[in-house]
Amino acid sequence: MKQQNITVLGSTGSIGVSTLDVIRRHPDRYSVFALCAHSQVDKLFEQCLEFRPVFAVLRDAELAEELSRRCRAAGLATEVRHGIEALIELSSLPEVDAVMAAIVGAAGLEPTLAAARAGKRVMLANKEVLVMAGELFMHAVREHGATLLPVDSEHNAIFQALPADFARGLVPCGVQKILLTASGGPFRNTPLSDLGQVTPEQACAHPNWVMGRKISVDSATLMNKGLEVIEARWLFDAPPEMIQVVVHPQSVIHSAVQYNDGSVLAQLGNPDMRTPIAYAMAWPERIAAGVEALDLFKVGRLDFFPPDFERFRCLQLAYDVLHEGGTAPAILNAANEIAVAAFLDRRLPFLGIPKLNEAVLSALPARPEGSLADVLGADAEARSLAESMIVDGRFA
Ligand code: NAD
Ligand code: MG
């Protein structure tokens, strides 16, 4: 079998590190073509030493120069680049077989879209890509014959529970519903009156998963589940009415598909992202991921609850923007990125996140999704409005 050349976008993050762990276990199958990160020079240098990529990318020229010096001093041939153009190029060069899209947020949109346009195997963790530009991205995947494999654990589970030819339509395949599971996050049982005072540390302490800070806060507001509803809508061409969120605190069932004959097919496993990452990397084969086998005796019981849309407004907002369509999801995504960053900076209280998102959505009209420029325009406009609302102290 020919070794696959992989570009890892976001290699120093939670998903990036897990991806490299799977690659480390299968040196015969995979080689690292490019490692890309924002600004963590030390961590990226360590990764370069171990994986010896052809290219490494950081965001700024100055940091890239520092990494380059260190690589040269260590005798590495790795060429260091910087900036978005480098990310786009290293996601689409002919030598690249597969791209792990694991940058967090809107910053990943252009390189991931470039990978789709170059017809690559795209392993998608960066759900914000589909939230911002679902129509555009799915069109690029189809038009250029890219292979899209979901890494998000829920969508990976759904992908595993669907027939291989699901692209001919969920209804013709006998699908009635997609059951999208949610842990409920760290504040599932916190009294509403206490949510106003929660800290970034509490919000990032997820009961089942260890993840980056942005997605951890999104899990605490249930915005993450909202973004995942939108992600599922595009990945599986599923109307929002067919997507049912099910709160399942143990995070053992990663999601399920309900069929018209009464069958429900689910994928179960320990909460470890290396399982969906390995599946996306090796599909249609399966490879060892370093994940402990699920012990059902230890699990013992599984619980399920309906989601509380009142308490977790962000989930409702996601369904609302799906109905509105066009750039509405991109506006919500941008407002939310600003809100989460401000919450992590202690400039916005926890309950300010849904309030800010809602305020930005009601202030900005949605336009047709149109081109990439339209999406990026809506994103920029929503970001600057969200920032100005925080500065005004409207949600303090
Ligand atoms: P993280 O914060 O741990 O890592 C983000 C990575 O992106 C880092 O390597 C960072 O350097 C890089 N990055 C950020 N901005 C960048 C920029 N402008 N240019 C280049 N690189 C940049 O995040 P994570 O938890 O690994 O999540 C990554 C994505 O995967 C998110 O979209 C998240 O929603 C999704 N996801 C994560 C998990 C999980 O378990 N962590 C599960 C499902 C989906
Ligand atoms: Mg998920």
PDB file of N, CA, C and O and ligand atoms in Angstrom, residues 8-18 36-40 43-44 47 57-59 83-84 87 100-108 111 124-129 151-155 209-216 218-219 224 227-228 231 272-273 276-277, ligand 1:
ATOM      1  N   VAL A   8      -1.581  18.228   8.360  1.00  0.00           N
ATOM      2  CA  VAL A   8      -2.391  18.383   9.574  1.00  0.00           C
ATOM      3  C   VAL A   8      -2.550  19.876   9.860  1.00  0.00           C
ATOM      4  O   VAL A   8      -1.583  20.554  10.238  1.00  0.00           O
ATOM      5  N   LEU A   9      -3.743  20.376   9.674  1.00  0.00           N
ATOM      6  CA  LEU A   9      -4.055  21.775   9.983  1.00  0.00           C
ATOM      7  C   LEU A   9      -4.451  21.830  11.453  1.00  0.00           C
ATOM      8  O   LEU A   9      -5.421  21.180  11.853  1.00  0.00           O
ATOM      9  N   GLY A  10      -3.711  22.554  12.253  1.00  0.00           N
ATOM     10  CA  GLY A  10      -4.015  22.590  13.692  1.00  0.00           C
ATOM     11  C   GLY A  10      -3.332  21.457  14.433  1.00  0.00           C
ATOM     12  O   GLY A  10      -3.920  20.837  15.326  1.00  0.00           O
ATOM     13  N   SER A  11      -2.073  21.183  14.102  1.00  0.00           N
ATOM     14  CA  SER A  11      -1.396  19.989  14.640  1.00  0.00           C
ATOM     15  C   SER A  11      -1.102  20.087  16.137  1.00  0.00           C
ATOM     16  O   SER A  11      -0.928  19.071  16.792  1.00  0.00           O
ATOM     17  N   THR A  12      -1.038  21.304  16.687  1.00  0.00           N
ATOM     18  CA  THR A  12      -0.698  21.430  18.111  1.00  0.00           C
ATOM     19  C   THR A  12      -1.930  21.389  19.016  1.00  0.00           C
ATOM     20  O   THR A  12      -1.800  21.433  20.231  1.00  0.00           O
ATOM     21  N   GLY A  13      -3.112  21.327  18.409  1.00  0.00           N
ATOM     22  CA  GLY A  13      -4.340  21.307  19.213  1.00  0.00           C
ATOM     23  C   GLY A  13      -4.699  19.908  19.677  1.00  0.00           C
ATOM     24  O   GLY A  13      -3.958  18.943  19.437  1.00  0.00           O
ATOM     25  N   SER A  14      -5.840  19.832  20.346  1.00  0.00           N
ATOM     26  CA  SER A  14      -6.304  18.565  20.905  1.00  0.00           C
ATOM     27  C   SER A  14      -6.479  17.512  19.801  1.00  0.00           C
ATOM     28  O   SER A  14      -5.953  16.393  19.904  1.00  0.00           O
ATOM     29  N   ILE A  15      -7.178  17.860  18.739  1.00  0.00           N
ATOM     30  CA  ILE A  15      -7.387  16.900  17.634  1.00  0.00           C
ATOM     31  C   ILE A  15      -6.075  16.649  16.896  1.00  0.00           C
ATOM     32  O   ILE A  15      -5.770  15.506  16.521  1.00  0.00           O
ATOM     33  N   GLY A  16      -5.285  17.696  16.703  1.00  0.00           N
ATOM     34  CA  GLY A  16      -4.003  17.548  16.008  1.00  0.00           C
ATOM     35  C   GLY A  16      -3.100  16.556  16.723  1.00  0.00           C
ATOM     36  O   GLY A  16      -2.512  15.662  16.098  1.00  0.00           O
ATOM     37  N   VAL A  17      -2.989  16.687  18.028  1.00  0.00           N
ATOM     38  CA  VAL A  17      -2.123  15.804  18.813  1.00  0.00           C
ATOM     39  C   VAL A  17      -2.637  14.354  18.761  1.00  0.00           C
ATOM     40  O   VAL A  17      -1.855  13.408  18.611  1.00  0.00           O
ATOM     41  N   SER A  18      -3.950  14.183  18.827  1.00  0.00           N
ATOM     42  CA  SER A  18      -4.508  12.830  18.726  1.00  0.00           C
ATOM     43  C   SER A  18      -4.271  12.250  17.336  1.00  0.00           C
ATOM     44  O   SER A  18      -4.033  11.048  17.181  1.00  0.00           O
ATOM     45  N   CYS A  36       0.761  22.354  10.714  1.00  0.00           N
ATOM     46  CA  CYS A  36       0.390  23.766  10.708  1.00  0.00           C
ATOM     47  C   CYS A  36      -0.235  24.154  12.041  1.00  0.00           C
ATOM     48  O   CYS A  36      -1.117  23.456  12.541  1.00  0.00           O
ATOM     49  N   ALA A  37       0.226  25.278  12.599  1.00  0.00           N
ATOM     50  CA  ALA A  37      -0.314  25.733  13.874  1.00  0.00           C
ATOM     51  C   ALA A  37      -0.345  27.253  13.924  1.00  0.00           C
ATOM     52  O   ALA A  37       0.176  27.930  13.030  1.00  0.00           O
ATOM     53  N   HIS A  38      -0.927  27.764  14.975  1.00  0.00           N
ATOM     54  CA  HIS A  38      -1.082  29.209  15.109  1.00  0.00           C
ATOM     55  C   HIS A  38       0.217  29.847  15.577  1.00  0.00           C
ATOM     56  O   HIS A  38       0.876  30.574  14.842  1.00  0.00           O
ATOM     57  N   SER A  39       0.637  29.552  16.825  1.00  0.00           N
ATOM     58  CA  SER A  39       1.806  30.248  17.361  1.00  0.00           C
ATOM     59  C   SER A  39       2.612  29.444  18.372  1.00  0.00           C
ATOM     60  O   SER A  39       3.518  29.988  18.999  1.00  0.00           O
ATOM     61  N   GLN A  40       2.277  28.164  18.547  1.00  0.00           N
ATOM     62  CA  GLN A  40       2.999  27.382  19.565  1.00  0.00           C
ATOM     63  C   GLN A  40       4.306  26.841  19.002  1.00  0.00           C
ATOM     64  O   GLN A  40       4.397  25.683  18.586  1.00  0.00           O
ATOM     65  N   LYS A  43       5.933  23.576  20.783  1.00  0.00           N
ATOM     66  CA  LYS A  43       5.231  22.323  20.529  1.00  0.00           C
ATOM     67  C   LYS A  43       5.398  21.902  19.063  1.00  0.00           C
ATOM     68  O   LYS A  43       5.600  20.732  18.757  1.00  0.00           O
ATOM     69  N   LEU A  44       5.327  22.884  18.165  1.00  0.00           N
ATOM     70  CA  LEU A  44       5.467  22.562  16.742  1.00  0.00           C
ATOM     71  C   LEU A  44       6.887  22.071  16.453  1.00  0.00           C
ATOM     72  O   LEU A  44       7.082  21.148  15.657  1.00  0.00           O
ATOM     73  N   GLN A  47       7.132  18.522  17.439  1.00  0.00           N
ATOM     74  CA  GLN A  47       6.444  17.684  16.445  1.00  0.00           C
ATOM     75  C   GLN A  47       7.292  17.532  15.184  1.00  0.00           C
ATOM     76  O   GLN A  47       7.331  16.460  14.581  1.00  0.00           O
ATOM     77  N   VAL A  57       4.103  25.244   9.252  1.00  0.00           N
ATOM     78  CA  VAL A  57       3.540  26.579   9.069  1.00  0.00           C
ATOM     79  C   VAL A  57       3.118  27.177  10.399  1.00  0.00           C
ATOM     80  O   VAL A  57       2.487  26.504  11.224  1.00  0.00           O
ATOM     81  N   LEU A  58       3.472  28.448  10.612  1.00  0.00           N
ATOM     82  CA  LEU A  58       2.944  29.218  11.737  1.00  0.00           C
ATOM     83  C   LEU A  58       2.256  30.453  11.167  1.00  0.00           C
ATOM     84  O   LEU A  58       2.418  30.775   9.989  1.00  0.00           O
ATOM     85  N   ARG A  59       1.511  31.153  12.024  1.00  0.00           N
ATOM     86  CA  ARG A  59       0.741  32.249  11.459  1.00  0.00           C
ATOM     87  C   ARG A  59       1.601  33.455  11.091  1.00  0.00           C
ATOM     88  O   ARG A  59       1.445  34.042  10.038  1.00  0.00           O
ATOM     89  N   GLY A  83       1.478  32.110   7.378  1.00  0.00           N
ATOM     90  CA  GLY A  83       0.300  32.776   6.824  1.00  0.00           C
ATOM     91  C   GLY A  83      -0.680  31.869   6.108  1.00  0.00           C
ATOM     92  O   GLY A  83      -0.424  30.695   5.846  1.00  0.00           O
ATOM     93  N   ILE A  84      -1.829  32.449   5.817  1.00  0.00           N
ATOM     94  CA  ILE A  84      -2.965  31.724   5.246  1.00  0.00           C
ATOM     95  C   ILE A  84      -2.656  31.164   3.861  1.00  0.00           C
ATOM     96  O   ILE A  84      -3.091  30.069   3.509  1.00  0.00           O
ATOM     97  N   LEU A  87      -1.090  27.893   4.183  1.00  0.00           N
ATOM     98  CA  LEU A  87      -2.050  26.853   4.587  1.00  0.00           C
ATOM     99  C   LEU A  87      -2.845  26.366   3.382  1.00  0.00           C
ATOM    100  O   LEU A  87      -3.085  25.168   3.214  1.00  0.00           O
ATOM    101  N   MET A 100      -6.082  16.711   7.420  1.00  0.00           N
ATOM    102  CA  MET A 100      -6.836  16.716   8.674  1.00  0.00           C
ATOM    103  C   MET A 100      -7.169  18.173   8.974  1.00  0.00           C
ATOM    104  O   MET A 100      -6.268  18.987   9.238  1.00  0.00           O
ATOM    105  N   ALA A 101      -8.452  18.523   8.903  1.00  0.00           N
ATOM    106  CA  ALA A 101      -8.878  19.904   9.134  1.00  0.00           C
ATOM    107  C   ALA A 101      -9.203  20.053  10.612  1.00  0.00           C
ATOM    108  O   ALA A 101     -10.308  19.749  11.049  1.00  0.00           O
ATOM    109  N   ALA A 102      -8.217  20.501  11.395  1.00  0.00           N
ATOM    110  CA  ALA A 102      -8.397  20.585  12.849  1.00  0.00           C
ATOM    111  C   ALA A 102      -7.975  21.936  13.407  1.00  0.00           C
ATOM    112  O   ALA A 102      -7.560  22.038  14.558  1.00  0.00           O
ATOM    113  N   ILE A 103      -8.073  22.978  12.556  1.00  0.00           N
ATOM    114  CA  ILE A 103      -7.949  24.340  13.084  1.00  0.00           C
ATOM    115  C   ILE A 103      -9.273  24.629  13.776  1.00  0.00           C
ATOM    116  O   ILE A 103     -10.313  24.086  13.395  1.00  0.00           O
ATOM    117  N   VAL A 104      -9.249  25.474  14.797  1.00  0.00           N
ATOM    118  CA  VAL A 104     -10.510  25.824  15.452  1.00  0.00           C
ATOM    119  C   VAL A 104     -11.060  27.112  14.837  1.00  0.00           C
ATOM    120  O   VAL A 104     -10.311  28.052  14.582  1.00  0.00           O
ATOM    121  N   GLY A 105     -12.362  27.091  14.552  1.00  0.00           N
ATOM    122  CA  GLY A 105     -13.043  28.309  14.125  1.00  0.00           C
ATOM    123  C   GLY A 105     -12.903  28.653  12.657  1.00  0.00           C
ATOM    124  O   GLY A 105     -12.422  27.866  11.838  1.00  0.00           O
ATOM    125  N   ALA A 106     -13.326  29.892  12.348  1.00  0.00           N
ATOM    126  CA  ALA A 106     -13.407  30.369  10.965  1.00  0.00           C
ATOM    127  C   ALA A 106     -12.049  30.370  10.272  1.00  0.00           C
ATOM    128  O   ALA A 106     -11.981  30.300   9.040  1.00  0.00           O
ATOM    129  N   ALA A 107     -10.961  30.426  11.036  1.00  0.00           N
ATOM    130  CA  ALA A 107      -9.618  30.473  10.442  1.00  0.00           C
ATOM    131  C   ALA A 107      -9.343  29.252   9.566  1.00  0.00           C
ATOM    132  O   ALA A 107      -8.487  29.292   8.687  1.00  0.00           O
ATOM    133  N   GLY A 108     -10.077  28.166   9.795  1.00  0.00           N
ATOM    134  CA  GLY A 108      -9.843  26.948   9.013  1.00  0.00           C
ATOM    135  C   GLY A 108     -10.606  26.895   7.707  1.00  0.00           C
ATOM    136  O   GLY A 108     -10.391  25.988   6.894  1.00  0.00           O
ATOM    137  N   PRO A 111      -8.311  27.141   4.037  1.00  0.00           N
ATOM    138  CA  PRO A 111      -7.502  25.957   3.706  1.00  0.00           C
ATOM    139  C   PRO A 111      -8.329  24.685   3.537  1.00  0.00           C
ATOM    140  O   PRO A 111      -8.027  23.854   2.672  1.00  0.00           O
ATOM    141  N   LEU A 124     -12.676  15.973   8.463  1.00  0.00           N
ATOM    142  CA  LEU A 124     -13.166  17.257   8.964  1.00  0.00           C
ATOM    143  C   LEU A 124     -13.507  17.228  10.451  1.00  0.00           C
ATOM    144  O   LEU A 124     -14.489  16.613  10.864  1.00  0.00           O
ATOM    145  N   ALA A 125     -12.674  17.917  11.229  1.00  0.00           N
ATOM    146  CA  ALA A 125     -13.009  18.142  12.645  1.00  0.00           C
ATOM    147  C   ALA A 125     -13.544  19.563  12.796  1.00  0.00           C
ATOM    148  O   ALA A 125     -14.433  19.828  13.606  1.00  0.00           O
ATOM    149  N   ASN A 126     -13.005  20.462  12.008  1.00  0.00           N
ATOM    150  CA  ASN A 126     -13.284  21.906  12.057  1.00  0.00           C
ATOM    151  C   ASN A 126     -14.724  22.193  11.586  1.00  0.00           C
ATOM    152  O   ASN A 126     -14.968  22.620  10.469  1.00  0.00           O
ATOM    153  N   LYS A 127     -15.693  21.938  12.495  1.00  0.00           N
ATOM    154  CA  LYS A 127     -17.102  22.005  12.117  1.00  0.00           C
ATOM    155  C   LYS A 127     -17.541  23.386  11.673  1.00  0.00           C
ATOM    156  O   LYS A 127     -18.504  23.548  10.930  1.00  0.00           O
ATOM    157  N   GLU A 128     -16.801  24.430  12.141  1.00  0.00           N
ATOM    158  CA  GLU A 128     -17.184  25.800  11.781  1.00  0.00           C
ATOM    159  C   GLU A 128     -17.173  26.007  10.267  1.00  0.00           C
ATOM    160  O   GLU A 128     -17.891  26.867   9.750  1.00  0.00           O
ATOM    161  N   VAL A 129     -16.390  25.194   9.546  1.00  0.00           N
ATOM    162  CA  VAL A 129     -16.354  25.280   8.079  1.00  0.00           C
ATOM    163  C   VAL A 129     -17.751  25.031   7.503  1.00  0.00           C
ATOM    164  O   VAL A 129     -18.236  25.788   6.656  1.00  0.00           O
ATOM    165  N   VAL A 151     -14.966  13.785  11.331  1.00  0.00           N
ATOM    166  CA  VAL A 151     -14.158  13.407  12.502  1.00  0.00           C
ATOM    167  C   VAL A 151     -14.917  13.695  13.790  1.00  0.00           C
ATOM    168  O   VAL A 151     -14.755  12.991  14.783  1.00  0.00           O
ATOM    169  N   ASP A 152     -15.755  14.702  13.789  1.00  0.00           N
ATOM    170  CA  ASP A 152     -16.571  14.996  14.966  1.00  0.00           C
ATOM    171  C   ASP A 152     -17.218  13.673  15.389  1.00  0.00           C
ATOM    172  O   ASP A 152     -17.766  12.950  14.544  1.00  0.00           O
ATOM    173  N   SER A 153     -17.119  13.324  16.672  1.00  0.00           N
ATOM    174  CA  SER A 153     -17.475  11.959  17.083  1.00  0.00           C
ATOM    175  C   SER A 153     -18.913  11.596  16.729  1.00  0.00           C
ATOM    176  O   SER A 153     -19.184  10.477  16.290  1.00  0.00           O
ATOM    177  N   GLU A 154     -19.824  12.564  16.881  1.00  0.00           N
ATOM    178  CA  GLU A 154     -21.237  12.282  16.588  1.00  0.00           C
ATOM    179  C   GLU A 154     -21.434  11.988  15.102  1.00  0.00           C
ATOM    180  O   GLU A 154     -22.136  11.052  14.715  1.00  0.00           O
ATOM    181  N   HIS A 155     -20.823  12.810  14.276  1.00  0.00           N
ATOM    182  CA  HIS A 155     -21.021  12.683  12.830  1.00  0.00           C
ATOM    183  C   HIS A 155     -20.291  11.475  12.291  1.00  0.00           C
ATOM    184  O   HIS A 155     -20.738  10.831  11.351  1.00  0.00           O
ATOM    185  N   TRP A 209     -14.925  14.678  28.029  1.00  0.00           N
ATOM    186  CA  TRP A 209     -13.947  14.856  26.960  1.00  0.00           C
ATOM    187  C   TRP A 209     -12.913  15.905  27.357  1.00  0.00           C
ATOM    188  O   TRP A 209     -13.248  16.893  28.003  1.00  0.00           O
ATOM    189  N   VAL A 210     -11.666  15.715  26.929  1.00  0.00           N
ATOM    190  CA  VAL A 210     -10.634  16.751  27.076  1.00  0.00           C
ATOM    191  C   VAL A 210     -10.463  17.389  25.703  1.00  0.00           C
ATOM    192  O   VAL A 210     -10.085  16.721  24.746  1.00  0.00           O
ATOM    193  N   MET A 211     -10.754  18.683  25.603  1.00  0.00           N
ATOM    194  CA  MET A 211     -10.786  19.325  24.284  1.00  0.00           C
ATOM    195  C   MET A 211     -10.186  20.717  24.381  1.00  0.00           C
ATOM    196  O   MET A 211      -9.864  21.210  25.447  1.00  0.00           O
ATOM    197  N   GLY A 212     -10.057  21.385  23.215  1.00  0.00           N
ATOM    198  CA  GLY A 212      -9.611  22.773  23.190  1.00  0.00           C
ATOM    199  C   GLY A 212     -10.589  23.665  23.942  1.00  0.00           C
ATOM    200  O   GLY A 212     -11.724  23.259  24.232  1.00  0.00           O
ATOM    201  N   ARG A 213     -10.134  24.892  24.281  1.00  0.00           N
ATOM    202  CA  ARG A 213     -10.957  25.754  25.125  1.00  0.00           C
ATOM    203  C   ARG A 213     -12.224  26.257  24.439  1.00  0.00           C
ATOM    204  O   ARG A 213     -13.282  26.362  25.053  1.00  0.00           O
ATOM    205  N   LYS A 214     -12.128  26.542  23.151  1.00  0.00           N
ATOM    206  CA  LYS A 214     -13.311  27.085  22.465  1.00  0.00           C
ATOM    207  C   LYS A 214     -14.441  26.051  22.422  1.00  0.00           C
ATOM    208  O   LYS A 214     -15.568  26.327  22.805  1.00  0.00           O
ATOM    209  N   ILE A 215     -14.125  24.832  21.986  1.00  0.00           N
ATOM    210  CA  ILE A 215     -15.171  23.807  21.904  1.00  0.00           C
ATOM    211  C   ILE A 215     -15.652  23.419  23.305  1.00  0.00           C
ATOM    212  O   ILE A 215     -16.817  23.067  23.490  1.00  0.00           O
ATOM    213  N   SER A 216     -14.791  23.556  24.316  1.00  0.00           N
ATOM    214  CA  SER A 216     -15.229  23.231  25.680  1.00  0.00           C
ATOM    215  C   SER A 216     -16.292  24.225  26.142  1.00  0.00           C
ATOM    216  O   SER A 216     -17.315  23.831  26.718  1.00  0.00           O
ATOM    217  N   ASP A 218     -18.189  25.959  24.120  1.00  0.00           N
ATOM    218  CA  ASP A 218     -19.358  25.653  23.283  1.00  0.00           C
ATOM    219  C   ASP A 218     -20.141  24.459  23.833  1.00  0.00           C
ATOM    220  O   ASP A 218     -21.367  24.398  23.692  1.00  0.00           O
ATOM    221  N   SER A 219     -19.433  23.508  24.429  1.00  0.00           N
ATOM    222  CA  SER A 219     -20.138  22.350  24.998  1.00  0.00           C
ATOM    223  C   SER A 219     -20.911  22.767  26.242  1.00  0.00           C
ATOM    224  O   SER A 219     -21.976  22.220  26.528  1.00  0.00           O
ATOM    225  N   ASN A 224     -22.118  24.085  20.939  1.00  0.00           N
ATOM    226  CA  ASN A 224     -21.452  23.014  20.190  1.00  0.00           C
ATOM    227  C   ASN A 224     -22.480  22.082  19.562  1.00  0.00           C
ATOM    228  O   ASN A 224     -22.358  21.706  18.400  1.00  0.00           O
ATOM    229  N   LEU A 227     -24.034  23.835  16.658  1.00  0.00           N
ATOM    230  CA  LEU A 227     -23.149  23.825  15.484  1.00  0.00           C
ATOM    231  C   LEU A 227     -23.171  22.433  14.846  1.00  0.00           C
ATOM    232  O   LEU A 227     -23.123  22.288  13.626  1.00  0.00           O
ATOM    233  N   GLU A 228     -23.296  21.407  15.691  1.00  0.00           N
ATOM    234  CA  GLU A 228     -23.311  20.036  15.164  1.00  0.00           C
ATOM    235  C   GLU A 228     -24.612  19.708  14.435  1.00  0.00           C
ATOM    236  O   GLU A 228     -24.617  18.888  13.512  1.00  0.00           O
ATOM    237  N   GLU A 231     -23.918  21.118  11.174  1.00  0.00           N
ATOM    238  CA  GLU A 231     -22.936  20.240  10.524  1.00  0.00           C
ATOM    239  C   GLU A 231     -23.624  18.998   9.937  1.00  0.00           C
ATOM    240  O   GLU A 231     -23.360  18.608   8.786  1.00  0.00           O
ATOM    241  N   ASP A 272     -12.952   8.932  23.259  1.00  0.00           N
ATOM    242  CA  ASP A 272     -11.558   9.167  22.881  1.00  0.00           C
ATOM    243  C   ASP A 272     -11.558   9.486  21.385  1.00  0.00           C
ATOM    244  O   ASP A 272     -11.972   8.646  20.571  1.00  0.00           O
ATOM    245  N   MET A 273     -11.137  10.696  21.033  1.00  0.00           N
ATOM    246  CA  MET A 273     -11.240  11.142  19.643  1.00  0.00           C
ATOM    247  C   MET A 273     -10.371  10.340  18.688  1.00  0.00           C
ATOM    248  O   MET A 273     -10.530  10.436  17.471  1.00  0.00           O
ATOM    249  N   PRO A 276     -12.719   8.126  16.166  1.00  0.00           N
ATOM    250  CA  PRO A 276     -13.182   8.715  14.892  1.00  0.00           C
ATOM    251  C   PRO A 276     -12.046   9.195  13.995  1.00  0.00           C
ATOM    252  O   PRO A 276     -12.163   9.146  12.769  1.00  0.00           O
ATOM    253  N   ILE A 277     -10.932   9.629  14.590  1.00  0.00           N
ATOM    254  CA  ILE A 277      -9.796  10.082  13.764  1.00  0.00           C
ATOM    255  C   ILE A 277      -9.241   8.895  12.964  1.00  0.00           C
ATOM    256  O   ILE A 277      -9.042   8.993  11.743  1.00  0.00           O
TER     257      ILE A 277
HETATM  258  P1  NAD B   1      -7.543  23.424  19.945  1.00  0.00           P
HETATM  259  O1  NAD B   1      -7.781  24.816  20.388  1.00  0.00           O
HETATM  260  O2  NAD B   1      -7.018  22.427  20.899  1.00  0.00           O
HETATM  261  O3  NAD B   1      -6.550  23.448  18.687  1.00  0.00           O
HETATM  262  C1  NAD B   1      -6.712  24.332  17.620  1.00  0.00           C
HETATM  263  C2  NAD B   1      -5.539  24.214  16.657  1.00  0.00           C
HETATM  264  O4  NAD B   1      -5.737  25.172  15.591  1.00  0.00           O
HETATM  265  C3  NAD B   1      -4.175  24.553  17.285  1.00  0.00           C
HETATM  266  O5  NAD B   1      -3.198  23.726  16.699  1.00  0.00           O
HETATM  267  C4  NAD B   1      -3.940  25.991  16.857  1.00  0.00           C
HETATM  268  O6  NAD B   1      -2.572  26.327  16.799  1.00  0.00           O
HETATM  269  C5  NAD B   1      -4.570  25.986  15.475  1.00  0.00           C
HETATM  270  N1  NAD B   1      -5.010  27.307  15.017  1.00  0.00           N
HETATM  271  C6  NAD B   1      -5.877  28.152  15.614  1.00  0.00           C
HETATM  272  N2  NAD B   1      -6.019  29.273  14.898  1.00  0.00           N
HETATM  273  C7  NAD B   1      -5.217  29.139  13.811  1.00  0.00           C
HETATM  274  C8  NAD B   1      -4.900  29.979  12.716  1.00  0.00           C
HETATM  275  N3  NAD B   1      -5.446  31.181  12.566  1.00  0.00           N
HETATM  276  N4  NAD B   1      -4.016  29.525  11.800  1.00  0.00           N
HETATM  277  C9  NAD B   1      -3.434  28.309  11.930  1.00  0.00           C
HETATM  278  N5  NAD B   1      -3.709  27.464  12.957  1.00  0.00           N
HETATM  279  C10 NAD B   1      -4.572  27.893  13.882  1.00  0.00           C
HETATM  280  O7  NAD B   1      -8.912  22.924  19.305  1.00  0.00           O
HETATM  281  P2  NAD B   1      -9.456  21.408  19.167  1.00  0.00           P
HETATM  282  O8  NAD B   1     -10.193  21.043  20.377  1.00  0.00           O
HETATM  283  O9  NAD B   1      -8.382  20.517  18.664  1.00  0.00           O
HETATM  284  O10 NAD B   1     -10.546  21.607  18.022  1.00  0.00           O
HETATM  285  C11 NAD B   1     -10.206  21.788  16.670  1.00  0.00           C
HETATM  286  C12 NAD B   1     -11.474  21.685  15.839  1.00  0.00           C
HETATM  287  O11 NAD B   1     -11.992  20.359  15.957  1.00  0.00           O
HETATM  288  C13 NAD B   1     -12.580  22.621  16.292  1.00  0.00           C
HETATM  289  O12 NAD B   1     -13.289  23.086  15.175  1.00  0.00           O
HETATM  290  C14 NAD B   1     -13.474  21.734  17.141  1.00  0.00           C
HETATM  291  O13 NAD B   1     -14.814  22.156  17.133  1.00  0.00           O
HETATM  292  C15 NAD B   1     -13.323  20.401  16.423  1.00  0.00           C
HETATM  293  N6  NAD B   1     -13.573  19.242  17.289  1.00  0.00           N
HETATM  294  C16 NAD B   1     -12.774  19.031  18.376  1.00  0.00           C
HETATM  295  C17 NAD B   1     -13.017  17.933  19.206  1.00  0.00           C
HETATM  296  C18 NAD B   1     -12.129  17.638  20.394  1.00  0.00           C
HETATM  297  O14 NAD B   1     -12.322  16.630  21.047  1.00  0.00           O
HETATM  298  N7  NAD B   1     -11.149  18.467  20.703  1.00  0.00           N
HETATM  299  C19 NAD B   1     -14.090  17.083  18.928  1.00  0.00           C
HETATM  300  C20 NAD B   1     -14.874  17.338  17.820  1.00  0.00           C
HETATM  301  C21 NAD B   1     -14.610  18.413  17.004  1.00  0.00           C
END
